[in-house]
Amino acid sequence: MDSKVEPQRQVMRLRGRSYLAFVFSPFMPIVNWLEEIDATHARSPGFFVGRPIVLDLSAVDLSSHGIAHLVSNLESRGIRVLGLEGVEATGLDAGLPPVLSGGRGCAIEQAEPKQVEDQRPPTPSLLLQTPVRSGQRIVFAEGDITVLGSVGSGAEIVAGGSIHVYGTLRGRAMAGINGNAAARIYCQKIEAELVAIDGYYQTAEDIGETLRRRPAQAWLDGEVIRITPLN
Amino acid sequence: MAKVLVVTSGKGGVGKTTSTAAIGAALARDGEKVVVVDFDVGLRNLDLIMGAERRVVFDLVNVAQGVAKLSQALIRDKRLESLWLLPASQTRDKDALTDDGVRDIIADLRTKFDWVICDSPAGIERGATLAMRYADEAIVVTNPEVSSVRDADRIIGMLDSKTVKAEAGEQMKKHVLITRYDTGRAARGEMLSIDDILEILAIPLLGIIPESQDVLKASNVGSPVTLNDAASLPARAYTDAARRLNGETIAMMVPTEQRRRFMDRLLGRRAA
C-alpha cells in the first residue's frame, strides 16, 4: 500500500515585535555633531556598542551620498545604524538602512548595576564608649544603644530597640522607634529632657521630682510611659 | 615641639579672649615662645586686651590670602620679648578665612613658636570650626551656669569630631577652664558647683578663675591680667593653669577673696 505523506506546507508567519532604539538627531554642521558623539563616547566607552540606533535626519538636509558617508562615519565608531527617519525613501541608495516611520518616544530607563547586598549579619547593638555631647544625635534603628558615659543636655539617642545609659541621661532618649513597644530605657541617673518609647513620650516636667537623679527605667504600659526607680 | 592650643567655648562672653591673653602671657613669662592668634575675624578683641591695637598693620586674613607675609603681620608684645600677637581683621567676616589658608598659617607658626594659642570666636560656625581645626589641645572655657556648660558640652562634641586630630582617629586633649567663679554664690546654690560642671563635661579641670574686678581693670588698660597685677587672685589662678598646661602638677585652689569676706563679716553683710 502506498502511502504518500504530503509534506506539510510551512506557512510563513509574520509576527510583529517592537524594540527600543536610540534615536540620534544630527544637526549642522555634522562635524560638530560628530565631535559631541566622540565626547560621549570618551566619557563612557562602549555606551553605544550593541545598541540599536536610528538616525533622525529631519534637522539636516543630506544627499544620499551624504547619508551614506555619515552612516559609515558612525560605523567606524562602532555605532551601527538600524534605520533612518525623517527622510524620503525615494532616491536613497539601496545599501542604506531602511527608512522607518511611526516611532513613538518613550523614557529610557538606565539599567544600573544592583548594589551588592551586605552579607554581614546585622549588629543587634551599638556601643558608645564616649559621652554623647550636646547637639549630637545618635540613631540606630537596628537595635539597642548602650552608652558608657553620659548623654548631655541637648543630645539625642534614637534606637530601634532599648537604650542603656551607664551615666546620667540629661538629653533625649527615644527607644523602640520602629514600633517596638517592648523597648525600654535604662539609665544610671535620670535627668532626661524627654523619654519616648514607640512614639509615646514624657517630658522632663512629667518625670516625678522624686525620681530625678536616681537610677531608673522607663517602659511602656499600654499607652502610658512608666518610669520606675531601679533600686 | 610646638603645641597648638585652641581656646573655645561655644557661648560668647565667657572669657575666651581674656583667658587666651592671660595664659599666653603667663607661658611667655615662664620663658616659652608664644603667639596668640585672634580668629574672631570681624569682631577682633584680642589686640585690645593685649594693648596692641595701635600697632596692627596686617592681619590673619591678609596672611591667609597671601597679601602679607606672616612676619609682617606678627606683633611683638612690648612687655614680654617672647610673646607675639597675630591679629584678626576687623573689616572682613569669617568667610574670608579658608581651610587651606589656616592650615598653612598654623603649620608656619608651628615652626616659629613653642605655643600657638588660637582665640576662637563664639558660636559653632565656620570661624569656630576653623579655629579648632588644626589644634592639638583645647581649653574649653565655661562659666558656672547651665547655658554656658551646655554650649561647652556641644563644643567638646565638635572637638571630638570636626578637628583634623579627631578625623585621624586620635584623641584630642581637652581641658575645662571655669571662669567668673564666685564662691559665695556657689555656696548659696546660685551657681553650678565645680563638681556639677566636671560631672557634666567629663573632661579634666585646668583651673578655676574667680570673678574679679581685676580682670576688668586689666582689660581696660590693655594688659593680660597675668601681667597687669601678677599677685591678684585671677592672675595667680591663670598662672597656675598655664603651668598645668605645661605639665606641672599644682594643687587646685578654689579661689576665695579673704579680704572681702572679712569686711563682710565686719559689716555684718552676707557675702555678695
Short mmCIF file of C-alpha atoms in Angstrom, two decimals:
data_model
loop_
_atom_site.label_atom_id
_atom_site.label_comp_id
_atom_site.label_asym_id
_atom_site.label_seq_id
_atom_site.Cartn_x
_atom_site.Cartn_y
_atom_site.Cartn_z
CA MET A 1 0.00 0.00 0.00
CA ASP A 2 1.30 3.14 -0.99
CA SER A 3 1.12 5.86 1.33
CA LYS A 4 2.06 9.24 0.41
CA VAL A 5 2.89 11.67 3.04
CA GLU A 6 2.23 15.12 1.97
CA PRO A 7 4.86 17.38 3.30
CA GLN A 8 3.12 19.88 5.45
CA ARG A 9 3.23 23.20 3.93
CA GLN A 10 5.01 25.67 6.14
CA VAL A 11 3.01 28.78 6.45
CA MET A 12 5.14 31.80 6.76
CA ARG A 13 4.04 33.59 9.85
CA LEU A 14 4.55 37.25 10.23
CA ARG A 15 4.84 38.48 13.71
CA GLY A 16 5.31 41.99 14.95
CA ARG A 17 7.58 42.92 17.80
CA SER A 18 8.69 46.29 19.00
CA TYR A 19 12.17 47.16 20.20
CA LEU A 20 13.66 50.10 21.90
CA ALA A 21 16.10 52.04 19.79
CA PHE A 22 18.12 55.15 20.50
CA VAL A 23 17.38 57.99 18.15
CA PHE A 24 20.26 60.18 17.04
CA SER A 25 19.29 63.57 15.66
CA PRO A 26 22.31 65.03 13.85
CA PHE A 27 22.49 68.76 13.40
CA MET A 28 24.51 71.04 11.15
CA PRO A 29 27.42 71.21 10.90
CA ILE A 30 27.79 67.46 11.03
CA VAL A 31 31.45 67.75 12.09
CA ASN A 32 30.42 69.40 15.39
CA TRP A 33 27.75 66.82 15.99
CA LEU A 34 30.26 64.02 15.46
CA GLU A 35 32.55 65.69 17.98
CA GLU A 36 29.78 65.51 20.55
CA ILE A 37 29.26 61.85 19.81
CA ASP A 38 33.00 61.34 20.31
CA ALA A 39 32.88 63.21 23.63
CA THR A 40 30.05 60.99 24.88
CA HIS A 41 31.98 58.00 23.65
CA ALA A 42 35.09 59.14 25.51
CA ARG A 43 33.13 59.60 28.77
CA SER A 44 31.57 56.16 28.61
CA PRO A 45 33.25 53.90 26.08
CA GLY A 46 31.07 51.07 24.98
CA PHE A 47 27.89 53.02 25.69
CA PHE A 48 26.64 52.58 22.12
CA VAL A 49 28.05 49.13 21.49
CA GLY A 50 25.37 46.66 20.52
CA ARG A 51 22.57 49.20 20.87
CA PRO A 52 20.11 49.73 18.02
CA ILE A 53 20.44 53.26 16.69
CA VAL A 54 18.02 55.15 14.48
CA LEU A 55 19.15 58.29 12.68
CA ASP A 56 16.58 61.08 12.61
CA LEU A 57 17.63 63.24 9.67
CA SER A 58 14.76 65.73 9.78
CA ALA A 59 17.00 68.51 11.09
CA VAL A 60 19.59 68.16 8.34
CA ASP A 61 19.44 68.21 4.57
CA LEU A 62 21.73 65.49 3.26
CA SER A 63 22.04 63.87 -0.13
CA SER A 64 22.02 60.10 -0.46
CA HIS A 65 25.77 60.24 -0.70
CA GLY A 66 25.99 62.41 2.39
CA ILE A 67 23.83 59.98 4.37
CA ALA A 68 25.98 57.06 3.29
CA HIS A 69 29.07 58.98 4.38
CA LEU A 70 27.54 59.72 7.79
CA VAL A 71 26.47 56.11 8.33
CA SER A 72 29.93 54.84 7.53
CA ASN A 73 31.40 57.50 9.80
CA LEU A 74 29.28 56.21 12.66
CA GLU A 75 30.11 52.63 11.83
CA SER A 76 33.80 53.42 12.12
CA ARG A 77 33.00 54.47 15.72
CA GLY A 78 31.32 51.17 16.44
CA ILE A 79 27.81 52.59 16.09
CA ARG A 80 25.58 50.58 13.78
CA VAL A 81 22.60 52.34 12.29
CA LEU A 82 19.44 50.24 12.25
CA GLY A 83 17.25 52.60 10.30
CA LEU A 84 16.64 56.13 9.09
CA GLU A 85 13.87 58.51 9.95
CA GLY A 86 12.80 61.90 8.67
CA VAL A 87 13.88 61.42 5.03
CA GLU A 88 12.06 60.42 1.87
CA ALA A 89 12.71 56.80 0.93
CA THR A 90 12.76 57.63 -2.73
CA GLY A 91 16.13 58.36 -4.20
CA LEU A 92 18.11 56.73 -1.40
CA ASP A 93 20.83 54.23 -2.11
CA ALA A 94 19.78 50.62 -1.75
CA GLY A 95 22.74 49.95 0.54
CA LEU A 96 21.47 52.36 3.18
CA PRO A 97 19.48 51.25 6.22
CA PRO A 98 15.68 51.20 5.69
CA VAL A 99 13.56 54.25 6.34
CA LEU A 100 11.35 53.83 9.40
CA SER A 101 8.25 55.66 10.43
CA GLY A 102 5.70 55.62 13.21
CA GLY A 103 8.24 55.63 16.02
CA ARG A 104 6.95 56.66 19.42
CA GLY A 105 9.01 58.38 22.09
CA CYS A 106 9.48 56.69 25.44
CA ALA A 107 11.55 57.17 28.56
CA ILE A 108 14.78 55.26 28.67
CA GLU A 109 15.48 53.58 31.93
CA GLN A 110 19.10 53.37 32.77
CA ALA A 111 19.86 49.87 33.93
CA GLU A 112 22.07 50.40 36.94
CA PRO A 113 24.11 47.61 38.40
CA LYS A 114 22.43 46.31 41.51
CA GLN A 115 24.37 47.11 44.68
CA VAL A 116 25.94 44.08 46.19
CA GLU A 117 23.97 43.23 49.29
CA ASP A 118 25.89 43.45 52.53
CA GLN A 119 26.30 39.88 53.64
CA ARG A 120 27.30 40.63 57.22
CA PRO A 121 24.78 39.71 59.88
CA PRO A 122 23.03 42.76 61.33
CA THR A 123 24.57 44.11 64.51
CA PRO A 124 21.93 44.00 67.20
CA SER A 125 23.59 46.57 69.44
CA LEU A 126 25.58 49.79 69.21
CA LEU A 127 28.11 50.57 71.92
CA LEU A 128 29.21 54.17 72.54
CA GLN A 129 32.26 54.37 74.77
CA THR A 130 32.44 58.16 74.97
CA PRO A 131 29.89 60.61 76.37
CA VAL A 132 27.24 61.78 73.92
CA ARG A 133 27.61 65.57 73.81
CA SER A 134 25.03 68.29 73.45
CA GLY A 135 23.95 68.65 69.83
CA GLN A 136 24.91 65.11 68.85
CA ARG A 137 22.25 62.78 67.54
CA ILE A 138 22.82 59.05 67.51
CA VAL A 139 20.36 56.99 65.51
CA PHE A 140 20.47 53.21 65.48
CA ALA A 141 17.22 51.81 64.14
CA GLU A 142 18.55 48.24 64.00
CA GLY A 143 18.67 47.57 67.72
CA ASP A 144 19.85 48.63 71.17
CA ILE A 145 22.16 51.50 72.05
CA THR A 146 24.46 51.32 75.05
CA VAL A 147 26.22 54.48 76.24
CA LEU A 148 29.04 54.03 78.73
CA GLY A 149 29.19 57.75 79.58
CA SER A 150 26.52 60.37 79.97
CA VAL A 151 24.10 61.79 77.43
CA GLY A 152 24.36 65.58 77.56
CA SER A 153 21.56 68.08 77.68
CA GLY A 154 20.55 68.75 74.09
CA ALA A 155 21.82 65.38 72.82
CA GLU A 156 19.53 62.79 71.31
CA ILE A 157 19.65 59.00 71.29
CA VAL A 158 17.29 57.20 68.92
CA ALA A 159 17.14 53.40 68.93
CA GLY A 160 15.01 50.75 67.33
CA GLY A 161 15.48 48.67 70.47
CA SER A 162 16.24 49.62 74.06
CA ILE A 163 18.59 52.31 75.35
CA HIS A 164 21.07 51.76 78.17
CA VAL A 165 22.93 54.72 79.66
CA TYR A 166 25.60 53.97 82.25
CA GLY A 167 25.96 57.66 83.11
CA THR A 168 23.49 60.45 83.53
CA LEU A 169 20.75 60.79 80.94
CA ARG A 170 20.29 64.55 80.52
CA GLY A 171 19.22 64.70 76.88
CA ARG A 172 16.51 62.92 74.95
CA ALA A 173 16.15 59.17 74.63
CA MET A 174 13.77 57.60 72.12
CA ALA A 175 13.53 53.83 72.14
CA GLY A 176 11.53 51.39 70.02
CA ILE A 177 11.15 53.83 67.16
CA ASN A 178 10.11 51.14 64.68
CA GLY A 179 7.04 50.22 66.66
CA ASN A 180 8.79 48.15 69.30
CA ALA A 181 6.57 48.70 72.34
CA ALA A 182 8.67 46.28 74.40
CA ALA A 183 11.75 48.51 74.21
CA ARG A 184 12.90 50.14 77.44
CA ILE A 185 15.18 52.94 78.55
CA TYR A 186 17.58 52.34 81.42
CA CYS A 187 19.89 54.89 82.98
CA GLN A 188 22.19 55.28 85.95
CA LYS A 189 20.79 58.71 86.75
CA ILE A 190 17.70 60.24 85.19
CA GLU A 191 17.64 63.94 84.38
CA ALA A 192 16.21 63.45 80.91
CA GLU A 193 14.64 66.21 78.86
CA LEU A 194 12.43 63.67 77.18
CA VAL A 195 11.97 59.91 77.10
CA ALA A 196 9.96 58.21 74.38
CA ILE A 197 9.09 54.61 73.60
CA ASP A 198 7.31 53.63 70.39
CA GLY A 199 6.15 57.21 69.88
CA TYR A 200 4.75 57.73 73.39
CA TYR A 201 6.73 60.27 75.32
CA GLN A 202 7.16 62.13 78.59
CA THR A 203 8.98 65.42 79.01
CA ALA A 204 11.10 66.49 81.95
CA GLU A 205 8.07 68.14 83.51
CA ASP A 206 6.19 64.87 83.66
CA ILE A 207 9.04 62.98 85.28
CA GLY A 208 8.46 62.94 89.02
CA GLU A 209 10.83 65.00 91.13
CA THR A 210 11.36 62.01 93.44
CA LEU A 211 12.86 60.05 90.54
CA ARG A 212 15.29 62.70 89.39
CA ARG A 213 18.97 61.89 89.73
CA ARG A 214 18.18 58.27 90.57
CA PRO A 215 18.80 55.09 88.58
CA ALA A 216 15.61 54.43 86.67
CA GLN A 217 13.99 52.58 83.82
CA ALA A 218 11.24 53.67 81.50
CA TRP A 219 8.84 51.23 79.89
CA LEU A 220 5.55 51.29 78.08
CA ASP A 221 2.41 50.17 79.92
CA GLY A 222 -0.28 50.16 77.24
CA GLU A 223 -0.16 53.75 76.07
CA VAL A 224 1.44 55.22 79.15
CA ILE A 225 5.14 55.58 79.85
CA ARG A 226 6.03 54.36 83.32
CA ILE A 227 9.28 55.40 84.93
CA THR A 228 10.31 53.40 87.93
CA PRO A 229 13.44 53.52 90.09
CA LEU A 230 15.94 50.70 89.64
CA ASN A 231 16.92 50.46 93.30
CA MET B 1 57.77 70.55 69.61
CA ALA B 2 55.17 73.26 69.12
CA LYS B 3 51.75 72.87 70.62
CA VAL B 4 48.66 74.34 69.01
CA LEU B 5 46.03 75.18 71.57
CA VAL B 6 42.51 76.42 70.87
CA VAL B 7 40.59 78.41 73.46
CA THR B 8 36.92 77.89 72.75
CA SER B 9 33.52 77.84 74.45
CA GLY B 10 30.52 77.94 72.12
CA LYS B 11 28.87 80.66 74.17
CA GLY B 12 30.05 84.24 73.89
CA GLY B 13 31.25 86.45 76.71
CA VAL B 14 32.53 83.68 78.96
CA GLY B 15 36.17 84.82 78.86
CA LYS B 16 37.89 83.19 75.87
CA THR B 17 39.86 86.26 74.88
CA THR B 18 40.78 87.20 78.47
CA SER B 19 41.93 83.62 79.07
CA THR B 20 43.90 83.46 75.80
CA ALA B 21 45.80 86.64 76.70
CA ALA B 22 46.31 85.70 80.35
CA ILE B 23 47.55 82.15 79.68
CA GLY B 24 49.63 83.23 76.70
CA ALA B 25 51.35 85.90 78.78
CA ALA B 26 51.87 83.52 81.73
CA LEU B 27 53.52 80.94 79.47
CA ALA B 28 55.70 83.64 77.84
CA ARG B 29 56.77 84.94 81.25
CA ASP B 30 57.88 81.39 82.11
CA GLY B 31 60.21 81.56 79.09
CA GLU B 32 58.09 79.91 76.42
CA LYS B 33 57.85 81.41 72.95
CA VAL B 34 54.17 82.13 72.47
CA VAL B 35 51.91 83.52 69.75
CA VAL B 36 48.28 84.32 70.44
CA VAL B 37 46.13 84.21 67.29
CA ASP B 38 42.82 86.06 67.05
CA PHE B 39 40.34 84.03 64.99
CA ASP B 40 37.45 86.36 65.66
CA VAL B 41 37.51 87.89 62.17
CA GLY B 42 35.15 90.85 62.06
CA LEU B 43 34.89 91.23 65.85
CA ARG B 44 38.50 91.26 66.92
CA ASN B 45 39.24 91.93 70.60
CA LEU B 46 42.49 90.24 71.40
CA ASP B 47 44.51 93.21 70.13
CA LEU B 48 42.75 95.44 72.69
CA ILE B 49 43.26 93.02 75.57
CA MET B 50 46.93 92.73 74.60
CA GLY B 51 47.23 96.51 74.25
CA ALA B 52 48.47 96.24 70.65
CA GLU B 53 45.52 97.77 68.80
CA ARG B 54 47.53 100.82 67.66
CA ARG B 55 50.20 98.68 66.02
CA VAL B 56 48.05 96.46 63.79
CA VAL B 57 49.03 96.74 60.13
CA PHE B 58 48.39 93.35 58.58
CA ASP B 59 46.19 90.59 59.92
CA LEU B 60 45.31 86.91 59.76
CA VAL B 61 43.13 87.31 56.66
CA ASN B 62 45.91 89.19 54.81
CA VAL B 63 48.31 86.35 55.54
CA ALA B 64 45.78 83.65 54.69
CA GLN B 65 45.12 85.29 51.34
CA GLY B 66 48.81 85.82 50.62
CA VAL B 67 48.62 89.62 50.71
CA ALA B 68 51.11 89.88 53.55
CA LYS B 69 53.87 87.71 54.92
CA LEU B 70 53.45 86.15 58.35
CA SER B 71 56.42 88.14 59.67
CA GLN B 72 54.71 91.37 58.61
CA ALA B 73 51.52 90.56 60.50
CA LEU B 74 53.06 89.32 63.75
CA ILE B 75 53.21 91.94 66.51
CA ARG B 76 55.71 91.57 69.34
CA ASP B 77 54.49 92.37 72.83
CA LYS B 78 56.12 95.41 74.41
CA ARG B 79 56.33 93.84 77.88
CA LEU B 80 57.45 90.31 77.04
CA GLU B 81 60.04 89.52 74.37
CA SER B 82 58.72 86.03 73.65
CA LEU B 83 55.05 86.97 73.36
CA TRP B 84 53.55 87.71 69.94
CA LEU B 85 50.13 88.53 68.57
CA LEU B 86 48.62 87.64 65.20
CA PRO B 87 45.58 89.93 64.99
CA ALA B 88 42.31 89.29 63.20
CA SER B 89 40.80 91.57 60.59
CA GLN B 90 38.03 93.84 61.78
CA THR B 91 36.74 94.77 58.34
CA ARG B 92 36.19 91.28 56.96
CA ASP B 93 34.00 88.41 58.05
CA LYS B 94 34.63 84.78 58.87
CA ASP B 95 34.14 83.64 55.28
CA ALA B 96 37.35 85.44 54.36
CA LEU B 97 39.24 82.57 56.02
CA THR B 98 39.83 79.38 54.07
CA ASP B 99 40.65 75.96 55.41
CA ASP B 100 43.88 75.79 53.37
CA GLY B 101 44.90 79.31 54.39
CA VAL B 102 44.51 78.49 58.08
CA ARG B 103 46.32 75.18 57.68
CA ASP B 104 49.33 76.87 56.09
CA ILE B 105 49.49 79.63 58.73
CA ILE B 106 49.28 77.16 61.61
CA ALA B 107 51.97 74.98 60.01
CA ASP B 108 54.17 78.06 59.63
CA LEU B 109 53.59 79.21 63.22
CA ARG B 110 54.47 75.73 64.47
CA THR B 111 57.99 76.15 63.16
CA LYS B 112 58.47 79.51 64.91
CA PHE B 113 56.84 79.12 68.35
CA ASP B 114 56.55 76.77 71.32
CA TRP B 115 52.86 77.60 71.78
CA VAL B 116 50.29 78.68 69.22
CA ILE B 117 47.18 79.77 71.11
CA CYS B 118 44.09 80.28 68.95
CA ASP B 119 41.38 82.51 70.37
CA SER B 120 38.16 81.13 68.88
CA PRO B 121 35.10 83.23 68.11
CA ALA B 122 31.84 82.29 69.84
CA GLY B 123 29.40 80.07 68.03
CA ILE B 124 29.74 76.78 66.21
CA GLU B 125 30.06 78.11 62.69
CA ARG B 126 32.97 78.48 60.30
CA GLY B 127 35.10 80.79 62.45
CA ALA B 128 34.92 78.50 65.46
CA THR B 129 35.45 75.31 63.47
CA LEU B 130 38.47 76.79 61.66
CA ALA B 131 40.00 77.95 64.95
CA MET B 132 39.85 74.41 66.36
CA ARG B 133 40.54 72.57 63.08
CA TYR B 134 44.35 72.21 63.40
CA ALA B 135 44.68 72.26 67.20
CA ASP B 136 46.46 69.62 69.27
CA GLU B 137 44.78 70.55 72.53
CA ALA B 138 41.77 72.55 73.60
CA ILE B 139 40.81 74.72 76.53
CA VAL B 140 37.05 74.82 76.90
CA VAL B 141 36.08 77.96 78.82
CA THR B 142 32.81 77.91 80.74
CA ASN B 143 31.03 79.96 83.38
CA PRO B 144 29.33 78.14 86.23
CA GLU B 145 25.86 78.35 84.76
CA VAL B 146 23.77 75.91 82.74
CA SER B 147 23.63 77.54 79.30
CA SER B 148 27.37 78.05 79.19
CA VAL B 149 28.00 74.47 80.31
CA ARG B 150 25.64 73.03 77.74
CA ASP B 151 27.33 75.04 74.97
CA ALA B 152 30.69 73.81 76.24
CA ASP B 153 29.40 70.25 76.00
CA ARG B 154 28.39 70.90 72.41
CA ILE B 155 31.84 72.30 71.61
CA ILE B 156 33.54 69.26 73.14
CA GLY B 157 31.48 67.10 70.79
CA MET B 158 32.77 69.15 67.87
CA LEU B 159 36.38 68.96 69.10
CA ASP B 160 35.94 65.18 69.05
CA SER B 161 34.57 65.10 65.52
CA LYS B 162 35.47 68.15 63.43
CA THR B 163 39.20 68.56 64.07
CA VAL B 164 41.98 67.10 61.96
CA LYS B 165 43.18 65.19 65.01
CA ALA B 166 39.74 63.65 65.60
CA GLU B 167 39.36 62.79 61.93
CA ALA B 168 42.69 60.94 62.08
CA GLY B 169 41.21 58.85 64.90
CA GLU B 170 43.40 60.42 67.57
CA GLN B 171 42.17 61.58 70.94
CA MET B 172 42.23 65.34 71.35
CA LYS B 173 43.35 66.53 74.78
CA LYS B 174 40.73 68.79 76.32
CA HIS B 175 40.70 70.86 79.49
CA VAL B 176 37.90 72.81 81.10
CA LEU B 177 38.65 76.26 82.48
CA ILE B 178 35.94 77.62 84.77
CA THR B 179 35.84 81.41 84.77
CA ARG B 180 33.85 84.02 86.72
CA TYR B 181 33.56 81.65 89.63
CA ASP B 182 32.01 83.20 92.74
CA THR B 183 32.49 81.12 95.87
CA GLY B 184 29.76 82.88 97.80
CA ARG B 185 27.12 82.39 95.14
CA ALA B 186 28.21 78.80 94.59
CA ALA B 187 27.84 78.13 98.32
CA ARG B 188 24.31 79.50 98.23
CA GLY B 189 23.47 77.27 95.26
CA GLU B 190 23.08 80.19 92.87
CA MET B 191 25.67 78.75 90.51
CA LEU B 192 26.59 75.31 89.31
CA SER B 193 29.20 73.77 91.57
CA ILE B 194 32.61 72.70 90.26
CA ASP B 195 31.62 69.07 90.77
CA ASP B 196 28.44 69.52 88.76
CA ILE B 197 30.34 71.10 85.86
CA LEU B 198 33.01 68.40 85.84
CA GLU B 199 30.39 65.67 86.02
CA ILE B 200 28.52 67.11 83.05
CA LEU B 201 31.56 67.84 80.88
CA ALA B 202 33.64 64.81 81.89
CA ILE B 203 37.00 66.37 80.96
CA PRO B 204 39.89 67.34 83.28
CA LEU B 205 39.87 70.67 85.09
CA LEU B 206 42.61 73.14 84.13
CA GLY B 207 41.76 75.90 86.56
CA ILE B 208 39.14 77.95 88.36
CA ILE B 209 39.29 81.70 87.75
CA PRO B 210 37.44 83.80 90.31
CA GLU B 211 35.01 86.55 89.40
CA SER B 212 37.08 89.66 89.98
CA GLN B 213 37.28 93.35 89.23
CA ASP B 214 40.96 92.80 88.42
CA VAL B 215 40.01 91.19 85.11
CA LEU B 216 38.06 94.24 84.01
CA LYS B 217 40.78 96.60 85.24
CA ALA B 218 43.44 94.74 83.26
CA SER B 219 41.44 94.74 80.03
CA ASN B 220 40.73 98.44 80.40
CA VAL B 221 44.44 99.20 80.40
CA GLY B 222 45.13 96.74 77.59
CA SER B 223 47.12 94.23 79.55
CA PRO B 224 46.75 90.48 80.09
CA VAL B 225 45.57 90.05 83.68
CA THR B 226 48.61 87.92 84.49
CA LEU B 227 50.90 90.84 83.62
CA ASN B 228 48.84 93.70 84.99
CA ASP B 229 48.77 92.57 88.61
CA ALA B 230 50.55 89.26 88.95
CA ALA B 231 49.59 88.97 92.60
CA SER B 232 45.85 89.29 92.03
CA LEU B 233 43.65 86.24 92.50
CA PRO B 234 42.71 85.78 88.84
CA ALA B 235 46.35 86.30 87.78
CA ARG B 236 47.50 83.59 90.20
CA ALA B 237 44.76 81.24 89.02
CA TYR B 238 45.71 81.82 85.37
CA THR B 239 49.42 81.36 86.10
CA ASP B 240 48.68 78.04 87.80
CA ALA B 241 46.54 76.99 84.84
CA ALA B 242 49.36 77.85 82.40
CA ARG B 243 51.81 75.76 84.44
CA ARG B 244 49.40 72.83 84.49
CA LEU B 245 49.23 73.09 80.72
CA ASN B 246 52.98 72.86 80.66
CA GLY B 247 52.88 69.61 82.58
CA GLU B 248 53.41 70.81 86.15
CA THR B 249 51.30 69.37 88.94
CA ILE B 250 49.84 72.16 91.02
CA ALA B 251 47.13 71.66 93.64
CA MET B 252 43.79 73.11 92.57
CA MET B 253 42.76 76.08 94.67
CA VAL B 254 39.17 77.19 94.90
CA PRO B 255 39.80 80.91 94.96
CA THR B 256 38.28 82.93 97.76
CA GLU B 257 38.52 86.60 98.45
CA GLN B 258 39.58 86.59 102.07
CA ARG B 259 39.64 90.33 102.40
CA ARG B 260 36.11 90.91 101.26
CA ARG B 261 34.82 88.11 103.42
CA PHE B 262 36.49 89.73 106.40
CA MET B 263 34.94 93.08 105.57
CA ASP B 264 31.58 91.44 105.07
CA ARG B 265 31.78 89.85 108.47
CA LEU B 266 32.81 93.14 109.98
CA LEU B 267 29.88 94.91 108.45
CA GLY B 268 27.53 92.02 109.19
CA ARG B 269 26.76 91.56 105.50
CA ARG B 270 26.24 88.33 103.72
CA ALA B 271 28.87 87.61 101.15
CA ALA B 272 27.81 89.22 97.90
#
